mmCIF file of C-alpha atoms in Angstrom:
data_model
loop_
_atom_site.group_PDB
_atom_site.id
_atom_site.type_symbol
_atom_site.label_atom_id
_atom_site.label_comp_id
_atom_site.label_asym_id
_atom_site.label_seq_id
_atom_site.Cartn_x
_atom_site.Cartn_y
_atom_site.Cartn_z
ATOM 1 C CA MET A 1 -11.448 148.930 -14.569
ATOM 2 C CA THR A 2 -8.986 146.827 -12.590
ATOM 3 C CA ARG A 3 -10.264 143.555 -11.272
ATOM 4 C CA PRO A 4 -10.639 143.405 -7.514
ATOM 5 C CA THR A 5 -8.800 140.928 -5.363
ATOM 6 C CA PRO A 6 -10.996 138.343 -3.624
ATOM 7 C CA ASP A 7 -10.434 140.203 -0.338
ATOM 8 C CA ASP A 8 -11.409 143.567 -1.860
ATOM 9 C CA LEU A 9 -14.605 142.180 -3.388
ATOM 10 C CA ALA A 10 -15.649 140.341 -0.219
ATOM 11 C CA ALA A 11 -14.988 143.461 1.894
ATOM 12 C CA ARG A 12 -17.679 145.379 -0.039
ATOM 13 C CA TYR A 13 -20.405 143.021 1.242
ATOM 14 C CA ASP A 14 -21.598 141.492 4.508
ATOM 15 C CA ASP A 15 -21.549 137.792 5.442
ATOM 16 C CA VAL A 16 -19.662 136.473 2.411
ATOM 17 C CA VAL A 17 -18.812 132.770 2.414
ATOM 18 C CA ARG A 18 -15.127 132.318 1.569
ATOM 19 C CA LYS A 19 -13.777 129.151 0.027
ATOM 20 C CA ALA A 20 -10.269 128.205 -1.071
ATOM 21 C CA GLU A 21 -9.351 124.986 -2.802
ATOM 22 C CA ARG A 22 -6.591 123.339 -4.813
ATOM 23 C CA ILE A 23 -7.719 121.310 -7.792
ATOM 24 C CA ASP A 24 -5.559 118.978 -9.872
ATOM 25 C CA LEU A 25 -6.280 119.118 -13.602
ATOM 26 C CA ASP A 26 -5.089 116.751 -16.278
ATOM 27 C CA PRO A 27 -2.427 118.431 -18.450
ATOM 28 C CA GLY A 28 -4.790 119.045 -21.375
ATOM 29 C CA ARG A 29 -7.416 120.792 -19.249
ATOM 30 C CA PHE A 30 -4.723 122.752 -17.426
ATOM 31 C CA ASP A 31 -3.272 123.984 -20.734
ATOM 32 C CA ARG A 32 -6.733 124.924 -22.086
ATOM 33 C CA GLY A 33 -7.333 127.001 -18.945
ATOM 34 C CA LEU A 34 -4.096 128.891 -19.509
ATOM 35 C CA GLU A 35 -4.950 129.398 -23.202
ATOM 36 C CA ARG A 36 -8.367 130.853 -22.240
ATOM 37 C CA GLY A 37 -6.632 133.315 -19.944
ATOM 38 C CA ASP A 38 -7.953 131.804 -16.721
ATOM 39 C CA ASP A 39 -4.733 132.595 -14.814
ATOM 40 C CA GLY A 40 -5.669 135.468 -12.521
ATOM 41 C CA GLY A 41 -9.134 135.553 -14.046
ATOM 42 C CA TRP A 42 -12.587 135.776 -12.573
ATOM 43 C CA GLY A 43 -15.790 133.878 -13.081
ATOM 44 C CA VAL A 44 -19.091 135.330 -11.907
ATOM 45 C CA GLY A 45 -22.586 134.013 -11.431
ATOM 46 C CA ALA A 46 -25.626 134.278 -9.233
ATOM 47 C CA LEU A 47 -27.913 132.347 -6.964
ATOM 48 C CA VAL A 48 -31.295 133.594 -8.188
ATOM 49 C CA ALA A 49 -34.407 132.869 -6.127
ATOM 50 C CA ASP A 50 -37.947 133.916 -7.000
ATOM 51 C CA ASP A 51 -40.881 134.768 -4.698
ATOM 52 C CA ASP A 52 -41.888 131.090 -4.606
ATOM 53 C CA ASP A 53 -38.425 130.100 -3.228
ATOM 54 C CA ARG A 54 -37.490 128.435 -6.486
ATOM 55 C CA LEU A 55 -33.860 128.430 -7.607
ATOM 56 C CA LEU A 56 -32.761 129.283 -11.160
ATOM 57 C CA LEU A 57 -30.406 126.627 -12.544
ATOM 58 C CA VAL A 58 -28.903 125.643 -15.877
ATOM 59 C CA ARG A 59 -28.097 122.097 -16.924
ATOM 60 C CA GLU A 60 -25.088 121.129 -19.001
ATOM 61 C CA GLY A 61 -25.216 117.406 -19.745
ATOM 62 C CA ASP A 62 -25.975 115.666 -16.463
ATOM 63 C CA THR A 63 -24.811 118.548 -14.252
ATOM 64 C CA TRP A 64 -26.885 121.427 -12.860
ATOM 65 C CA LEU A 65 -25.157 124.747 -12.176
ATOM 66 C CA LEU A 66 -25.921 128.257 -11.049
ATOM 67 C CA PRO A 67 -25.907 130.513 -14.118
ATOM 68 C CA GLY A 68 -22.549 132.188 -14.650
ATOM 69 C CA GLY A 69 -19.395 132.451 -16.679
ATOM 70 C CA ARG A 70 -16.205 134.430 -17.243
ATOM 71 C CA LEU A 71 -15.879 138.103 -16.478
ATOM 72 C CA GLU A 72 -15.190 140.157 -19.606
ATOM 73 C CA PRO A 73 -12.328 142.699 -19.828
ATOM 74 C CA GLY A 74 -13.245 146.027 -18.242
ATOM 75 C CA GLU A 75 -16.430 144.627 -16.679
ATOM 76 C CA SER A 76 -17.218 144.821 -12.963
ATOM 77 C CA PRO A 77 -18.029 141.532 -11.218
ATOM 78 C CA GLU A 78 -21.548 142.804 -10.530
ATOM 79 C CA ALA A 79 -22.210 143.746 -14.175
ATOM 80 C CA GLY A 80 -20.729 140.435 -15.312
ATOM 81 C CA ALA A 81 -23.024 138.424 -13.049
ATOM 82 C CA VAL A 82 -26.127 140.242 -14.329
ATOM 83 C CA ARG A 83 -24.989 139.754 -17.947
ATOM 84 C CA GLU A 84 -24.185 136.061 -17.483
ATOM 85 C CA VAL A 85 -27.574 135.278 -15.894
ATOM 86 C CA ARG A 86 -29.361 137.080 -18.750
ATOM 87 C CA GLU A 87 -27.253 135.378 -21.463
ATOM 88 C CA GLU A 88 -27.688 131.895 -20.050
ATOM 89 C CA THR A 89 -31.315 132.009 -18.901
ATOM 90 C CA GLY A 90 -33.112 135.007 -20.421
ATOM 91 C CA VAL A 91 -33.899 136.239 -16.886
ATOM 92 C CA ASP A 92 -33.088 139.818 -15.862
ATOM 93 C CA VAL A 93 -32.010 140.167 -12.240
ATOM 94 C CA GLU A 94 -31.228 142.710 -9.558
ATOM 95 C CA LEU A 95 -28.301 141.864 -7.319
ATOM 96 C CA VAL A 96 -29.011 141.966 -3.585
ATOM 97 C CA GLY A 97 -25.650 140.842 -2.231
ATOM 98 C CA LEU A 98 -22.616 138.624 -2.576
ATOM 99 C CA GLY A 99 -22.972 135.064 -1.344
ATOM 100 C CA ALA A 100 -19.521 133.579 -1.854
ATOM 101 C CA VAL A 101 -16.037 134.097 -3.198
ATOM 102 C CA ALA A 102 -14.093 130.991 -4.163
ATOM 103 C CA GLU A 103 -10.345 131.129 -4.681
ATOM 104 C CA GLN A 104 -9.264 128.191 -6.779
ATOM 105 C CA THR A 105 -5.679 127.165 -7.430
ATOM 106 C CA PHE A 106 -5.395 124.758 -10.327
ATOM 107 C CA ARG A 107 -2.346 122.487 -10.482
ATOM 108 C CA ARG A 108 -1.155 120.498 -13.477
ATOM 109 C CA ALA A 109 -1.539 116.865 -12.385
ATOM 110 C CA GLY A 110 1.867 115.264 -11.907
ATOM 111 C CA GLY A 111 3.701 118.611 -11.903
ATOM 112 C CA ASP A 112 4.254 121.823 -9.991
ATOM 113 C CA ALA A 113 2.725 124.358 -12.424
ATOM 114 C CA THR A 114 -0.298 126.222 -11.010
ATOM 115 C CA TYR A 115 -2.612 129.098 -11.818
ATOM 116 C CA ALA A 116 -5.264 130.904 -9.800
ATOM 117 C CA PHE A 117 -8.898 131.543 -10.760
ATOM 118 C CA ASN A 118 -11.545 133.252 -8.636
ATOM 119 C CA PHE A 119 -15.320 132.920 -8.726
ATOM 120 C CA ALA A 120 -17.888 135.301 -7.218
ATOM 121 C CA THR A 121 -21.424 134.039 -6.578
ATOM 122 C CA PHE A 122 -23.830 136.932 -6.166
ATOM 123 C CA LEU A 123 -27.325 136.806 -4.689
ATOM 124 C CA ALA A 124 -30.073 138.034 -6.989
ATOM 125 C CA GLU A 125 -33.797 138.481 -7.401
ATOM 126 C CA PRO A 126 -35.460 138.144 -10.810
ATOM 127 C CA THR A 127 -37.359 141.064 -12.333
ATOM 128 C CA SER A 128 -39.339 138.447 -14.303
ATOM 129 C CA THR A 129 -39.388 134.652 -14.271
ATOM 130 C CA ASP A 130 -39.744 134.017 -18.023
ATOM 131 C CA LEU A 131 -37.031 131.667 -19.291
ATOM 132 C CA ALA A 132 -35.257 131.851 -22.656
ATOM 133 C CA ASP A 133 -36.516 129.447 -25.330
ATOM 134 C CA ASP A 134 -32.933 128.944 -26.548
ATOM 135 C CA PRO A 135 -30.679 129.331 -23.482
ATOM 136 C CA GLY A 136 -27.040 130.368 -23.615
ATOM 137 C CA ARG A 137 -24.910 131.544 -26.482
ATOM 138 C CA PRO A 138 -24.255 129.285 -29.496
ATOM 139 C CA GLY A 139 -21.917 126.447 -28.567
ATOM 140 C CA GLU A 140 -22.131 127.175 -24.836
ATOM 141 C CA GLY A 141 -23.510 123.733 -24.045
ATOM 142 C CA ILE A 142 -26.569 124.655 -21.978
ATOM 143 C CA ASP A 143 -29.165 121.916 -22.410
ATOM 144 C CA GLU A 144 -31.869 123.262 -20.094
ATOM 145 C CA VAL A 145 -32.813 126.191 -17.886
ATOM 146 C CA ALA A 146 -35.287 125.622 -15.067
ATOM 147 C CA TRP A 147 -36.740 126.986 -11.865
ATOM 148 C CA ARG A 148 -36.143 124.245 -9.279
ATOM 149 C CA GLU A 149 -37.755 123.866 -5.851
ATOM 150 C CA THR A 150 -34.794 121.845 -4.542
ATOM 151 C CA VAL A 151 -31.095 121.601 -5.319
ATOM 152 C CA PRO A 152 -30.595 118.505 -7.515
ATOM 153 C CA GLU A 153 -28.085 115.894 -6.370
ATOM 154 C CA ALA A 154 -26.094 116.362 -9.586
ATOM 155 C CA THR A 155 -25.340 120.054 -8.928
ATOM 156 C CA PHE A 156 -21.821 121.438 -9.367
ATOM 157 C CA ASP A 157 -20.382 122.411 -5.956
ATOM 158 C CA ARG A 158 -23.667 121.255 -4.403
ATOM 159 C CA ASP A 159 -22.506 121.735 -0.799
ATOM 160 C CA LEU A 160 -21.852 125.430 -1.430
ATOM 161 C CA VAL A 161 -25.137 125.911 -3.302
ATOM 162 C CA VAL A 162 -27.095 124.228 -0.484
ATOM 163 C CA ARG A 163 -25.298 126.381 2.090
ATOM 164 C CA LEU A 164 -26.116 129.569 0.173
ATOM 165 C CA VAL A 165 -29.755 128.525 -0.240
ATOM 166 C CA ARG A 166 -30.003 127.784 3.481
ATOM 167 C CA GLU A 167 -28.342 131.047 4.535
ATOM 168 C CA PHE A 168 -29.774 133.496 2.029
ATOM 169 C CA MET A 169 -33.126 132.264 0.665
#
């Protein structure tokens, strides 16, 4: 399966928030991204809300995030989002839409080298709310999984998460 372009993926859904940003990375982080194969790659995740309007989040260190990760070769963005939520939280979900597509261009700080990485945030409903006792895969760095009634201040890309919660929950 070929990976869709951000425009192709967004065109399959209604009311998708689009975001484009340029981010400077220190040379070491930039090089690690290239080594991982991030150039032209996709990340996928989901905003998962239950019937009590709680949001499913994972915490890595001091930062809360929507569950998600890298798309695997041959995997559709939709299948990847479902897999990532299950791997990181233990929660099975049904996708109900696409909330956002972010197009990120990473630039090596102090230089001209760049690479592009895209991230799709799907909207999902849980089929159960039971959380994994041991979240994530070994070495993934997930310290906690929780159902939250509000978006914590220390949430990655908090403005986007709040916007999605406001528009879709």
